[in-house]
Short mmCIF file of C-alpha atoms in Angstrom, two decimals:
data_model
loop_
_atom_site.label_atom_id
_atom_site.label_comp_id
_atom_site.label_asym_id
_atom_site.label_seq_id
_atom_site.Cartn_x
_atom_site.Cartn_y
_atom_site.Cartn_z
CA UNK A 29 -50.58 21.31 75.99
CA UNK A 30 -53.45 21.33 73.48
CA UNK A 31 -52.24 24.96 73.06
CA UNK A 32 -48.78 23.90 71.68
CA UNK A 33 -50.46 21.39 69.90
CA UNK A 34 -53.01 23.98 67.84
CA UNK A 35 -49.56 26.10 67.45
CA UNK A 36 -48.15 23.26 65.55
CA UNK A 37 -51.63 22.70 63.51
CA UNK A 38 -51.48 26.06 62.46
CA UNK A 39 -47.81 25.71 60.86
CA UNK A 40 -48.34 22.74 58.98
CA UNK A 41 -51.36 24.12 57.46
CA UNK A 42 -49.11 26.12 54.82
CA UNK A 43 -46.77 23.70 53.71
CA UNK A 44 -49.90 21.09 53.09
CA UNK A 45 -51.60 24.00 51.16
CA UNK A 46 -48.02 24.47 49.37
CA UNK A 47 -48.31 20.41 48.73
CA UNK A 48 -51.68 20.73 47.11
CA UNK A 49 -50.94 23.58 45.10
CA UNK A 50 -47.84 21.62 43.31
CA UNK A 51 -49.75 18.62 42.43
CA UNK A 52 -52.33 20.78 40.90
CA UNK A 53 -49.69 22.19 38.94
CA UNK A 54 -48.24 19.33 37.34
CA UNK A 55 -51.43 17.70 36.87
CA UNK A 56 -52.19 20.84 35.07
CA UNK A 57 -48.62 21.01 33.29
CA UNK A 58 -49.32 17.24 32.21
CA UNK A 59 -52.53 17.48 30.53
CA UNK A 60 -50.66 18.74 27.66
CA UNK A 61 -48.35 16.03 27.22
CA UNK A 62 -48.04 12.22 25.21
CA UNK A 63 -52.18 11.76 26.75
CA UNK A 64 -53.44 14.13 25.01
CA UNK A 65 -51.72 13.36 21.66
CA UNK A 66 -52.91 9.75 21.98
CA UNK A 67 -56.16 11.00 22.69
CA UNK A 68 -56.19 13.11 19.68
CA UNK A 69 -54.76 10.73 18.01
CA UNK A 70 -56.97 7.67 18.20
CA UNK A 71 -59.37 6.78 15.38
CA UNK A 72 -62.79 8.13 16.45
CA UNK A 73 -65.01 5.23 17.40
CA UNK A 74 -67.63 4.48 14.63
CA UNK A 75 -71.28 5.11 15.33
CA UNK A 76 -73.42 2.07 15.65
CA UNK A 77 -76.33 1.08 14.07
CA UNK A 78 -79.68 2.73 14.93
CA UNK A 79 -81.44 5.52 13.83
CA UNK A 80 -82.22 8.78 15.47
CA UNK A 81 -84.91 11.90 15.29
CA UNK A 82 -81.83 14.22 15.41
CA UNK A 83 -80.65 12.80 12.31
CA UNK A 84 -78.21 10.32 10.88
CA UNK A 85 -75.74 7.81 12.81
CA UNK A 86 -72.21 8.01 11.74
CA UNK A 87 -71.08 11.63 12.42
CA UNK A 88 -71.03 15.02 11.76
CA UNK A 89 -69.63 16.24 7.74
CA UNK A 90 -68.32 19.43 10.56
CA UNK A 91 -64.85 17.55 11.04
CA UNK A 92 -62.80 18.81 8.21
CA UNK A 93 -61.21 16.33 6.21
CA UNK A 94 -57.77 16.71 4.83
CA UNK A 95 -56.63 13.58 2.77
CA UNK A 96 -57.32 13.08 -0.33
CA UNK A 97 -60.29 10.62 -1.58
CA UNK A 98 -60.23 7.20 -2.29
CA UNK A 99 -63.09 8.03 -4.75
CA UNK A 100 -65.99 10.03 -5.93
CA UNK A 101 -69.10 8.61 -6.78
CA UNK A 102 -71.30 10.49 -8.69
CA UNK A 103 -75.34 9.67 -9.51
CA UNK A 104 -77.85 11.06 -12.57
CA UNK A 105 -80.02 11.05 -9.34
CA UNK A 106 -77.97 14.14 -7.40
CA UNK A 107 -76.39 12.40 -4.79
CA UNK A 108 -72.13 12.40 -4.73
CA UNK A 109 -70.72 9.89 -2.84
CA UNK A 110 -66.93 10.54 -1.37
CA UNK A 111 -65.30 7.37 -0.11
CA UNK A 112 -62.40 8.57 2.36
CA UNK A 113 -61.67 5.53 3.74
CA UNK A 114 -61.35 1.88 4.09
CA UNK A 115 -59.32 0.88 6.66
CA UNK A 116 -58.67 -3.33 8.06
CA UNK A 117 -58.48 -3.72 11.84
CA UNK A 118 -57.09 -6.38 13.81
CA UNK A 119 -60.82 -7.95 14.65
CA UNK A 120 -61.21 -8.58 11.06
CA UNK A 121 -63.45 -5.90 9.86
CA UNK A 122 -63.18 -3.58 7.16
CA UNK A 123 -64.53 -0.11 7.80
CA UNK A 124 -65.58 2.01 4.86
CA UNK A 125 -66.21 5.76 5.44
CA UNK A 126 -66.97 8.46 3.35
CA UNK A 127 -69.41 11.55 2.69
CA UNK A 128 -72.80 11.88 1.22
CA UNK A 129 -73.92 15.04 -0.34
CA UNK A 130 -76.98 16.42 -2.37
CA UNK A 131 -75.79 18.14 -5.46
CA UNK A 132 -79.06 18.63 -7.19
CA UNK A 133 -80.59 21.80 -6.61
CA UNK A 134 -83.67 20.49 -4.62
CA UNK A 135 -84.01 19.22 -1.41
CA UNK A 136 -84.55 15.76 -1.78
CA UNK A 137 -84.59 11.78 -0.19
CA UNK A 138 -82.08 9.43 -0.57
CA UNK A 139 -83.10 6.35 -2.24
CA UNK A 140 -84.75 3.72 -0.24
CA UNK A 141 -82.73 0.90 -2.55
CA UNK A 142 -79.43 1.84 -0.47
CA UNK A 143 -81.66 0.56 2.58
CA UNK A 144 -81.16 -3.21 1.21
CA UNK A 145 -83.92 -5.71 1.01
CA UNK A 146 -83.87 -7.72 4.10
CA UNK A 147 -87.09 -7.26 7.10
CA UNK A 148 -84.97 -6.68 10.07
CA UNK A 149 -83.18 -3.69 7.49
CA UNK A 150 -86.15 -2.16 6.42
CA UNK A 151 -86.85 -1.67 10.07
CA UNK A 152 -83.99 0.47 11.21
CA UNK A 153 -85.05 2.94 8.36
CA UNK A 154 -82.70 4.79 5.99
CA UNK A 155 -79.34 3.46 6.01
CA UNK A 156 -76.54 2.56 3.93
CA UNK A 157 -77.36 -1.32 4.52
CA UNK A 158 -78.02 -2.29 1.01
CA UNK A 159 -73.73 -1.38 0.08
CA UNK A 160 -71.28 -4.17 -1.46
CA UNK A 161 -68.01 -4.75 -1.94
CA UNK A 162 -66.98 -7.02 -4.36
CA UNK A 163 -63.75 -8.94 -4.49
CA UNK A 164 -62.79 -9.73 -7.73
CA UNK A 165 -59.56 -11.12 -7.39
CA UNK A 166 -61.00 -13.88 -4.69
CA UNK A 167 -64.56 -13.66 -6.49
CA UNK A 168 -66.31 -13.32 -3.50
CA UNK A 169 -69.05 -10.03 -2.35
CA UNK A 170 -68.97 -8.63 0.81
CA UNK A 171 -72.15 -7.06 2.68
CA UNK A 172 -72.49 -4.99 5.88
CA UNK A 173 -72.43 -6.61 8.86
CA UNK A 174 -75.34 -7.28 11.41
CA UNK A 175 -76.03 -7.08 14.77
CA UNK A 176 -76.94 -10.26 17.45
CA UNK A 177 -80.79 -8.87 16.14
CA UNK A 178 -80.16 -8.63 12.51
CA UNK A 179 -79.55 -4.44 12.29
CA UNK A 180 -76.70 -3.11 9.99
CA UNK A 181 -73.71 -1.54 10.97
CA UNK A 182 -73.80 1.06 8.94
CA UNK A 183 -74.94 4.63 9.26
CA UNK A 184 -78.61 4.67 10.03
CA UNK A 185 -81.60 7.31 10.19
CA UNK A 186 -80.91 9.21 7.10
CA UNK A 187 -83.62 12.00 6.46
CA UNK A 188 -84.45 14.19 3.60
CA UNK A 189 -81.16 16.73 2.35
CA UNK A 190 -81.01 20.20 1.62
CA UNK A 191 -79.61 20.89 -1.72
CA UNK A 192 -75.74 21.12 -1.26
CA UNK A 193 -76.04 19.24 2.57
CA UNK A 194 -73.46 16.40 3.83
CA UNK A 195 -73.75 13.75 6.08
CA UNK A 196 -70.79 11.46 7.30
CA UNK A 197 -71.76 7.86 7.08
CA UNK A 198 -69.61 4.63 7.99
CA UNK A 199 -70.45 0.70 6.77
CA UNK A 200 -68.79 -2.09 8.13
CA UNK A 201 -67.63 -5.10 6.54
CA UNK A 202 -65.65 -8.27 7.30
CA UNK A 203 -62.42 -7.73 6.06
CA UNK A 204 -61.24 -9.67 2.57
CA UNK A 205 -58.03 -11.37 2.87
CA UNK A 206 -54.77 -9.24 3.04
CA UNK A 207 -53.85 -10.27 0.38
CA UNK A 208 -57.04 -8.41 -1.64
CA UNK A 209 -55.64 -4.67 -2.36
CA UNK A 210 -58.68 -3.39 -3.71
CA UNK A 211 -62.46 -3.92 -4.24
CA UNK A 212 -65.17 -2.81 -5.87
CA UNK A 213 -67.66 -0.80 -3.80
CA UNK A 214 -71.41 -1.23 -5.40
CA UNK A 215 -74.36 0.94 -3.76
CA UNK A 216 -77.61 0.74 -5.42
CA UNK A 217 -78.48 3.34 -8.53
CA UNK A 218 -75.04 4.33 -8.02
CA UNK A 219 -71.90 3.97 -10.97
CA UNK A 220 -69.28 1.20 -9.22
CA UNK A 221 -65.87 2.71 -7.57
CA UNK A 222 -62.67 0.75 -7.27
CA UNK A 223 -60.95 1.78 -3.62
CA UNK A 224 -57.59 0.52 -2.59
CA UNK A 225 -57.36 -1.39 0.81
CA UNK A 226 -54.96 -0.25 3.86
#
């Protein structure tokens, strides 16, 4: 009896291996599907505040970036500022990002007057916390959010640049009324840019 009964063991071993072996396959087959798009898809989470040894918060300039500016800020000091975007969310937030580069020909800082002016700022280090936006239509300046202990969400930790070296940053800001299409972005030693609102 236990003889028949290893006989019959034996013959559904196949068909279970046959059984796993499909739903490997499709899980395999579906990995390429409608998940993966939305994965792709998504908007990459921003970075938040606090700074690191390693280098800046905010991202890597390595992601290549294919639409086209919403402006270029350019400073006597060498430092270009490319705003990419600035983009509402349903939270009410406004989330500027953009790229910093060193065009002089020196390695060099940025300045500490983009840090902003407040205690709990100055401790985080380098940042973009001292940014504005100003509305004029609803007369009204915007400045980057804090944290529950006072720290900026903005990109944080920013160290000394090569000559010709980027850095991603991101600043976050509560979001002027939809009914404001544009605003005036204002960073310290820096000529104003006028960006358009999505």
């Amino acid at each position: 009896m236990s003889t028949r009964h290893g006989a019959k063991s034996r013959k559904g071993v196949p068909a279970a291996l046959v059984a796993v072996a499909l739903t490997f396959s499709l899980a395999a087959c579906g990995g390429d599907g409608d998940d993966g798009k939305n994965a792709e898809d998504a908007p990459k989470a921003s970075t938040p505040a606090g700074g690191s040894a390693d280098g800046p918060k905010g991202g890597s300039s390595a992601e290549p970036q294919s639409s086209e500016p919403l402006a270029t800020i350019n400073g006597s000091n060498g430092f270009q500022i490319t705003l990419r975007t600035a983009e509402r969310d349903s939270g009410g937030f406004l989330t500027v990002q953009g790229v910093l580069k060193n065009t002089s020909g020196k390695s060099q800082f940025p300045p500490l007057q983009w840090n902003g002016q407040e205690t709990k700022v100055s401790q985080t280090g380098p940042s973009f916390a001292g940014m504005t936006l100003v509305d004029k239509t609803g007369k009204k300046r915007y400045y980057v959010l804090r944290d529950t202990d006072g720290y900026p969400l903005t990109t944080t930790g920013l160290t000394t640049m090569q000559s010709g070296q980027s850095v991603d940053f991101f600043a976050q800001f509560p979001a002027p009324p939809e009914g404001t299409k544009s605003v005036d972005v204002q960073i310290p030693l820096m000529p104003t840019a006028t960006i358009g609102l999505s």
